[in-house]
Amino acid sequence: MELGSLITEQINENTKNIDRATTLEMVRMINDEDKKVAYAVEKELENISSAIDIIAKKIEEGGRLIYMGAGTSGRLGILDASECPPTYGVNPELVQGLIAGGHTAMFKAVEGSEDSKELGIEDLKIINLNSRDVLVGIAASGRTPYVIGGLTHADKIGCPTISITCNPNSEMSKLSKLSISPIVGPEVVSGSTRMKAGTAQKMVLNMLSTGVMIKLGKVYGNLMVDVQTNNIKLIERAKSIIMQATDVSRKVAEEYLDIAENDVKLAILMIITNVSKEVGIELLEKHKGYLAKAIDDAK
C-alpha cells in the first residue's frame, strides 16, 4: 500500500498555511483539528463496547490483555498497561504492552524493527501468548508489519484479536476479529500520527482498560477502590476514597484503612456493613472482588 493512499498521510487543507500563522492562530488550528477526534471515536462506540466484553470475559477465564504496536502506538499501549496495576491493583502481568524494538524503543526509535513480521511473532512467543489471552494490535496506518505478524500468529493459535487503526479498510482491520477504526482525517502536520491519530488511540485505550476494570469489579460507584497505596499521594487518595464512599471522618477512614491493611475495598465494606475483617475478606472472595455485591450480601 502506498502511503499517499492513507487518510492519515494526506495533506490537511485546513492547515496548509500553518507555518505562516501567528502562534495563536497555530494553536487554534491544532485545537480545531483535535475537536474532531472525540466525534471519530464516538462512531466506534459499539465496537469498543464489544471489545470490552471480549476482554473482560477472557480475563475472568484466566487470560491476559496484550497490547502490541510500533512507535507512538506501541508507547501508548505500554502507557495504558503500566497504569493498570497502581490504579486498579492488578498483577503487572495481566495487562502488557509490547513495542517493536523492545524497551529501547520506548525512548528512542529502533530503526527497522516495525518492518519485521517475524519479530512480532517472536515477541508474542516470548510472553507465551495463548488462546485464553486477547491481543490488541495498534497502528494508525493499519499496515505495520510487526503488528500484522502478531495478529496473524494470534489468529493461528485461537487467540481473539482486536485492531485499533485510523484508516478505513486497513490490512489490520481485515485480519483482526474485531476492528476499531476512528477516522480522524489528515494530521495538522502531514503524517505526524502522534497527533490526532495518537489522541484517538489513547482515548480508545482509556475506554478499553477502564471499561474492563469496571466490569471486573475494580470500581465502586466511580471510585477506584482497588487503588494501591504505594506512595504518599496514593495513601491520601485511599483515605479520600473511603471517606467519599462511607461519609466517615478522616480519622475513621485512617483507622479502618489500617485495620484492613491498606485494602480500600475491605475498609469500605467493614464500615458500611459493620462486618469483621475476616467476614469481609470472605464476602469479597465470594463475589470475586465486586464490592457492591459484597455489601448487598452482607446487608
Short mmCIF file of C-alpha atoms in Angstrom, two decimals:
data_model
loop_
_atom_site.label_atom_id
_atom_site.label_comp_id
_atom_site.label_asym_id
_atom_site.label_seq_id
_atom_site.Cartn_x
_atom_site.Cartn_y
_atom_site.Cartn_z
CA MET A 1 0.00 0.00 0.00
CA GLU A 2 1.31 3.44 -0.95
CA LEU A 3 1.48 5.88 1.96
CA GLY A 4 -0.23 8.52 -0.14
CA SER A 5 -3.41 6.46 -0.20
CA LEU A 6 -3.72 6.54 3.59
CA ILE A 7 -6.00 9.20 5.06
CA THR A 8 -3.56 9.77 7.92
CA GLU A 9 -0.80 10.63 5.42
CA GLN A 10 -2.73 13.07 3.27
CA ILE A 11 -2.40 16.84 3.27
CA ASN A 12 -4.72 18.72 5.63
CA GLU A 13 -6.20 21.60 3.64
CA ASN A 14 -7.11 23.43 6.86
CA THR A 15 -3.50 23.78 7.98
CA LYS A 16 -1.59 24.33 4.73
CA ASN A 17 -0.53 27.79 5.89
CA ILE A 18 0.28 26.88 9.50
CA ASP A 19 3.95 27.78 9.00
CA ARG A 20 2.93 31.40 8.30
CA ALA A 21 0.39 31.66 11.11
CA THR A 22 0.84 33.54 14.35
CA THR A 23 1.33 31.37 17.43
CA LEU A 24 -2.28 31.91 18.48
CA GLU A 25 -3.56 31.07 15.00
CA MET A 26 -1.36 27.97 15.01
CA VAL A 27 -2.73 26.58 18.26
CA ARG A 28 -6.29 27.40 17.18
CA MET A 29 -5.75 25.28 14.06
CA ILE A 30 -4.43 22.41 16.16
CA ASN A 31 -7.30 22.75 18.61
CA ASP A 32 -9.89 22.82 15.83
CA GLU A 33 -8.48 19.58 14.43
CA ASP A 34 -8.34 17.99 17.89
CA LYS A 35 -12.05 18.69 18.34
CA LYS A 36 -12.76 16.16 15.59
CA VAL A 37 -11.14 13.27 17.48
CA ALA A 38 -13.89 12.62 20.03
CA TYR A 39 -16.52 12.52 17.29
CA ALA A 40 -14.46 9.99 15.34
CA VAL A 41 -14.16 7.81 18.45
CA GLU A 42 -17.91 8.19 19.08
CA LYS A 43 -18.64 6.43 15.79
CA GLU A 44 -16.76 3.38 17.09
CA LEU A 45 -18.50 3.03 20.47
CA GLU A 46 -20.34 -0.18 19.55
CA ASN A 47 -17.08 -1.83 18.53
CA ILE A 48 -15.32 -0.54 21.64
CA SER A 49 -18.15 -1.92 23.78
CA SER A 50 -17.85 -5.33 22.10
CA ALA A 51 -14.09 -5.28 22.66
CA ILE A 52 -14.53 -4.58 26.38
CA ASP A 53 -16.91 -7.53 26.73
CA ILE A 54 -14.49 -9.84 24.91
CA ILE A 55 -11.51 -8.76 27.02
CA ALA A 56 -13.37 -8.90 30.35
CA LYS A 57 -14.65 -12.41 29.62
CA LYS A 58 -11.18 -13.67 28.73
CA ILE A 59 -9.62 -12.15 31.83
CA GLU A 60 -12.31 -13.71 34.02
CA GLU A 61 -11.34 -17.03 32.45
CA GLY A 62 -7.70 -16.51 33.41
CA GLY A 63 -6.41 -14.72 30.31
CA ARG A 64 -4.46 -11.53 29.76
CA LEU A 65 -4.79 -8.34 27.72
CA ILE A 66 -1.81 -7.79 25.42
CA TYR A 67 -1.26 -4.54 23.51
CA MET A 68 1.09 -4.51 20.53
CA GLY A 69 2.34 -1.65 18.39
CA ALA A 70 5.30 0.28 17.00
CA GLY A 71 6.43 3.85 17.66
CA THR A 72 3.74 6.07 19.17
CA SER A 73 1.16 3.28 19.01
CA GLY A 74 3.41 0.90 20.93
CA ARG A 75 4.23 3.54 23.54
CA LEU A 76 0.54 4.29 24.07
CA GLY A 77 -0.15 0.60 24.66
CA ILE A 78 2.66 0.37 27.20
CA LEU A 79 1.44 3.55 28.91
CA ASP A 80 -2.07 2.16 29.28
CA ALA A 81 -0.80 -1.20 30.53
CA SER A 82 1.58 0.37 33.05
CA GLU A 83 -1.21 2.42 34.63
CA CYS A 84 -3.41 -0.59 35.42
CA PRO A 85 -1.51 -2.00 38.44
CA PRO A 86 -1.36 1.21 40.53
CA THR A 87 -4.88 2.31 39.56
CA TYR A 88 -6.71 -1.00 39.83
CA GLY A 89 -4.43 -3.22 41.89
CA VAL A 90 -3.96 -5.85 39.18
CA ASN A 91 -0.89 -8.00 38.60
CA PRO A 92 1.53 -6.32 36.14
CA GLU A 93 1.31 -9.47 34.02
CA LEU A 94 -2.44 -9.03 33.45
CA VAL A 95 -2.18 -6.11 31.03
CA GLN A 96 1.02 -5.92 29.00
CA GLY A 97 2.33 -3.72 26.22
CA LEU A 98 4.74 -4.81 23.50
CA ILE A 99 6.61 -2.39 21.26
CA ALA A 100 8.67 -3.13 18.16
CA GLY A 101 12.31 -2.79 19.18
CA GLY A 102 11.69 -3.60 22.84
CA HIS A 103 12.48 -1.45 25.88
CA THR A 104 14.89 0.81 23.99
CA ALA A 105 12.13 1.81 21.57
CA MET A 106 10.14 3.41 24.39
CA PHE A 107 12.68 6.24 24.45
CA LYS A 108 14.42 6.11 21.09
CA ALA A 109 13.37 4.89 17.65
CA VAL A 110 14.75 1.48 16.76
CA GLU A 111 15.01 1.65 13.00
CA GLY A 112 13.56 -1.23 11.01
CA SER A 113 12.07 -3.10 13.95
CA GLU A 114 8.48 -2.35 12.93
CA ASP A 115 9.08 -3.80 9.46
CA SER A 116 9.50 -7.36 10.71
CA LYS A 117 6.51 -9.69 10.98
CA GLU A 118 8.84 -12.32 12.43
CA LEU A 119 9.84 -10.02 15.30
CA GLY A 120 6.17 -9.56 16.19
CA ILE A 121 5.65 -13.30 16.30
CA GLU A 122 8.82 -13.80 18.33
CA ASP A 123 7.79 -11.22 20.94
CA LEU A 124 4.42 -12.95 21.41
CA LYS A 125 6.08 -16.33 21.78
CA ILE A 126 8.36 -14.92 24.47
CA ILE A 127 5.35 -14.00 26.61
CA ASN A 128 3.63 -17.29 25.71
CA LEU A 129 0.55 -15.76 24.09
CA ASN A 130 -2.23 -18.34 24.12
CA SER A 131 -5.92 -18.80 23.32
CA ARG A 132 -7.02 -17.50 26.74
CA ASP A 133 -5.49 -14.07 26.04
CA VAL A 134 -6.67 -11.17 23.88
CA LEU A 135 -4.28 -9.38 21.52
CA VAL A 136 -4.95 -5.73 20.65
CA GLY A 137 -2.91 -4.51 17.70
CA ILE A 138 -2.42 -0.75 17.49
CA ALA A 139 -1.26 1.17 14.39
CA ALA A 140 -2.52 4.42 12.91
CA SER A 141 -1.77 3.19 9.39
CA GLY A 142 -3.24 -0.27 9.92
CA ARG A 143 -0.37 -1.75 7.93
CA THR A 144 2.58 -2.13 10.35
CA PRO A 145 4.28 -5.50 9.62
CA TYR A 146 5.32 -6.06 13.26
CA VAL A 147 1.67 -5.90 14.35
CA ILE A 148 0.38 -7.80 11.32
CA GLY A 149 2.74 -10.63 12.17
CA GLY A 150 1.42 -10.65 15.72
CA LEU A 151 -2.22 -10.64 14.68
CA THR A 152 -1.62 -13.48 12.20
CA HIS A 153 0.14 -15.57 14.85
CA ALA A 154 -2.59 -14.89 17.40
CA ASP A 155 -5.27 -15.96 14.97
CA LYS A 156 -3.44 -19.23 14.24
CA ILE A 157 -3.37 -20.19 17.92
CA GLY A 158 -7.01 -19.22 18.54
CA CYS A 159 -6.33 -16.01 20.46
CA PRO A 160 -9.02 -13.32 19.95
CA THR A 161 -7.69 -10.29 18.07
CA ILE A 162 -8.72 -6.63 18.08
CA SER A 163 -7.22 -3.83 15.99
CA ILE A 164 -7.12 -0.09 16.63
CA THR A 165 -6.37 1.84 13.44
CA CYS A 166 -7.13 5.24 11.92
CA ASN A 167 -7.52 4.30 8.28
CA PRO A 168 -10.57 2.55 6.80
CA ASN A 169 -10.37 -0.98 5.40
CA SER A 170 -6.78 -1.47 6.51
CA GLU A 171 -4.96 -4.79 6.41
CA MET A 172 -5.01 -4.96 10.21
CA SER A 173 -8.76 -4.35 10.38
CA LYS A 174 -9.31 -7.18 7.93
CA LEU A 175 -7.01 -9.55 9.86
CA SER A 176 -8.49 -8.92 13.31
CA LYS A 177 -11.69 -10.45 14.61
CA LEU A 178 -12.89 -7.02 15.76
CA SER A 179 -11.85 -3.69 14.25
CA ILE A 180 -11.93 -0.29 15.97
CA SER A 181 -11.20 2.45 13.42
CA PRO A 182 -11.74 6.06 14.46
CA ILE A 183 -11.12 8.00 11.23
CA VAL A 184 -9.67 11.33 12.33
CA GLY A 185 -8.54 12.52 8.90
CA PRO A 186 -5.26 14.14 7.82
CA GLU A 187 -2.98 15.43 10.54
CA VAL A 188 -2.16 19.07 11.27
CA VAL A 189 1.39 18.28 10.18
CA SER A 190 1.14 15.77 7.37
CA GLY A 191 1.87 12.23 8.53
CA SER A 192 2.52 13.16 12.18
CA THR A 193 0.23 10.46 13.53
CA ARG A 194 1.30 11.07 17.12
CA MET A 195 -1.23 13.92 16.97
CA LYS A 196 -4.91 13.25 16.13
CA ALA A 197 -4.41 9.54 15.47
CA GLY A 198 -2.42 9.18 18.69
CA THR A 199 -5.08 11.05 20.64
CA ALA A 200 -7.80 8.82 19.22
CA GLN A 201 -5.83 5.69 20.09
CA LYS A 202 -5.25 6.97 23.63
CA MET A 203 -8.98 7.64 24.04
CA VAL A 204 -9.87 4.15 22.84
CA LEU A 205 -7.27 2.53 25.11
CA ASN A 206 -8.61 4.54 28.06
CA MET A 207 -12.08 3.17 27.34
CA LEU A 208 -10.89 -0.41 26.92
CA SER A 209 -8.88 -0.68 30.14
CA THR A 210 -11.30 1.39 32.21
CA GLY A 211 -14.35 -0.47 30.91
CA VAL A 212 -12.73 -3.84 31.54
CA MET A 213 -11.69 -2.92 35.08
CA ILE A 214 -15.18 -1.67 35.88
CA LYS A 215 -16.66 -4.95 34.66
CA LEU A 216 -14.11 -6.83 36.79
CA GLY A 217 -15.33 -5.07 39.93
CA LYS A 218 -12.38 -2.69 40.32
CA VAL A 219 -14.66 0.34 40.70
CA TYR A 220 -17.35 1.14 43.29
CA GLY A 221 -19.64 3.89 42.07
CA ASN A 222 -16.97 5.81 40.19
CA LEU A 223 -14.27 5.31 42.84
CA MET A 224 -11.07 3.34 42.15
CA VAL A 225 -11.42 1.10 45.21
CA ASP A 226 -8.55 -1.22 44.26
CA VAL A 227 -6.01 1.61 44.22
CA GLN A 228 -2.58 0.59 45.51
CA THR A 229 -1.13 2.57 48.42
CA ASN A 230 2.44 2.62 47.13
CA ASN A 231 3.28 6.24 47.90
CA ILE A 232 2.10 9.19 49.97
CA LYS A 233 -0.19 10.51 47.25
CA LEU A 234 -1.90 7.15 46.81
CA ILE A 235 -2.28 6.65 50.57
CA GLU A 236 -4.03 10.01 50.77
CA ARG A 237 -6.19 9.07 47.78
CA ALA A 238 -7.15 5.82 49.51
CA LYS A 239 -8.28 7.71 52.62
CA SER A 240 -10.26 10.14 50.47
CA ILE A 241 -11.97 7.28 48.63
CA ILE A 242 -13.02 5.68 51.90
CA MET A 243 -14.40 8.99 53.16
CA GLN A 244 -16.32 9.59 49.93
CA ALA A 245 -17.76 6.07 49.86
CA THR A 246 -18.82 5.94 53.51
CA ASP A 247 -19.18 9.58 54.66
CA VAL A 248 -16.91 8.97 57.65
CA SER A 249 -14.30 11.35 59.07
CA ARG A 250 -10.67 11.28 58.06
CA LYS A 251 -9.73 9.76 61.41
CA VAL A 252 -12.18 6.89 60.99
CA ALA A 253 -11.01 6.32 57.42
CA GLU A 254 -7.41 6.10 58.61
CA GLU A 255 -8.34 3.65 61.37
CA TYR A 256 -10.19 1.28 59.05
CA LEU A 257 -7.54 1.53 56.35
CA ASP A 258 -5.02 0.43 58.94
CA ILE A 259 -7.24 -2.43 60.16
CA ALA A 260 -7.79 -3.54 56.57
CA GLU A 261 -4.03 -3.43 55.94
CA ASN A 262 -4.42 -0.80 53.22
CA ASP A 263 -7.19 -2.71 51.40
CA VAL A 264 -9.56 0.12 50.48
CA LYS A 265 -12.36 -2.22 49.40
CA LEU A 266 -12.25 -4.15 52.65
CA ALA A 267 -12.20 -0.97 54.72
CA ILE A 268 -15.32 0.36 52.95
CA LEU A 269 -17.12 -2.96 53.33
CA MET A 270 -16.35 -3.11 57.07
CA ILE A 271 -17.56 0.46 57.63
CA ILE A 272 -20.79 0.17 55.64
CA THR A 273 -21.86 -3.29 56.84
CA ASN A 274 -20.12 -3.46 60.24
CA VAL A 275 -18.76 -6.93 59.47
CA SER A 276 -15.44 -8.16 60.82
CA LYS A 277 -12.27 -8.13 58.78
CA GLU A 278 -12.43 -11.91 58.36
CA VAL A 279 -16.04 -11.90 57.20
CA GLY A 280 -15.32 -9.00 54.87
CA ILE A 281 -12.49 -10.92 53.23
CA GLU A 282 -14.75 -13.94 52.74
CA LEU A 283 -17.50 -11.81 51.20
CA LEU A 284 -15.13 -10.15 48.75
CA GLU A 285 -13.67 -13.51 47.75
CA LYS A 286 -17.17 -14.95 47.32
CA HIS A 287 -18.14 -12.13 44.95
CA LYS A 288 -14.81 -12.03 43.09
CA GLY A 289 -13.98 -8.57 44.38
CA TYR A 290 -17.27 -6.88 43.47
CA LEU A 291 -17.72 -4.54 46.42
CA ALA A 292 -21.37 -3.63 45.66
CA LYS A 293 -22.34 -7.31 45.57
CA ALA A 294 -20.47 -7.99 48.79
CA ILE A 295 -22.26 -5.09 50.50
CA ASP A 296 -25.67 -6.29 49.31
CA ASP A 297 -24.87 -9.81 50.55
CA ALA A 298 -23.78 -8.57 53.98
CA LYS A 299 -26.92 -6.48 54.37
#
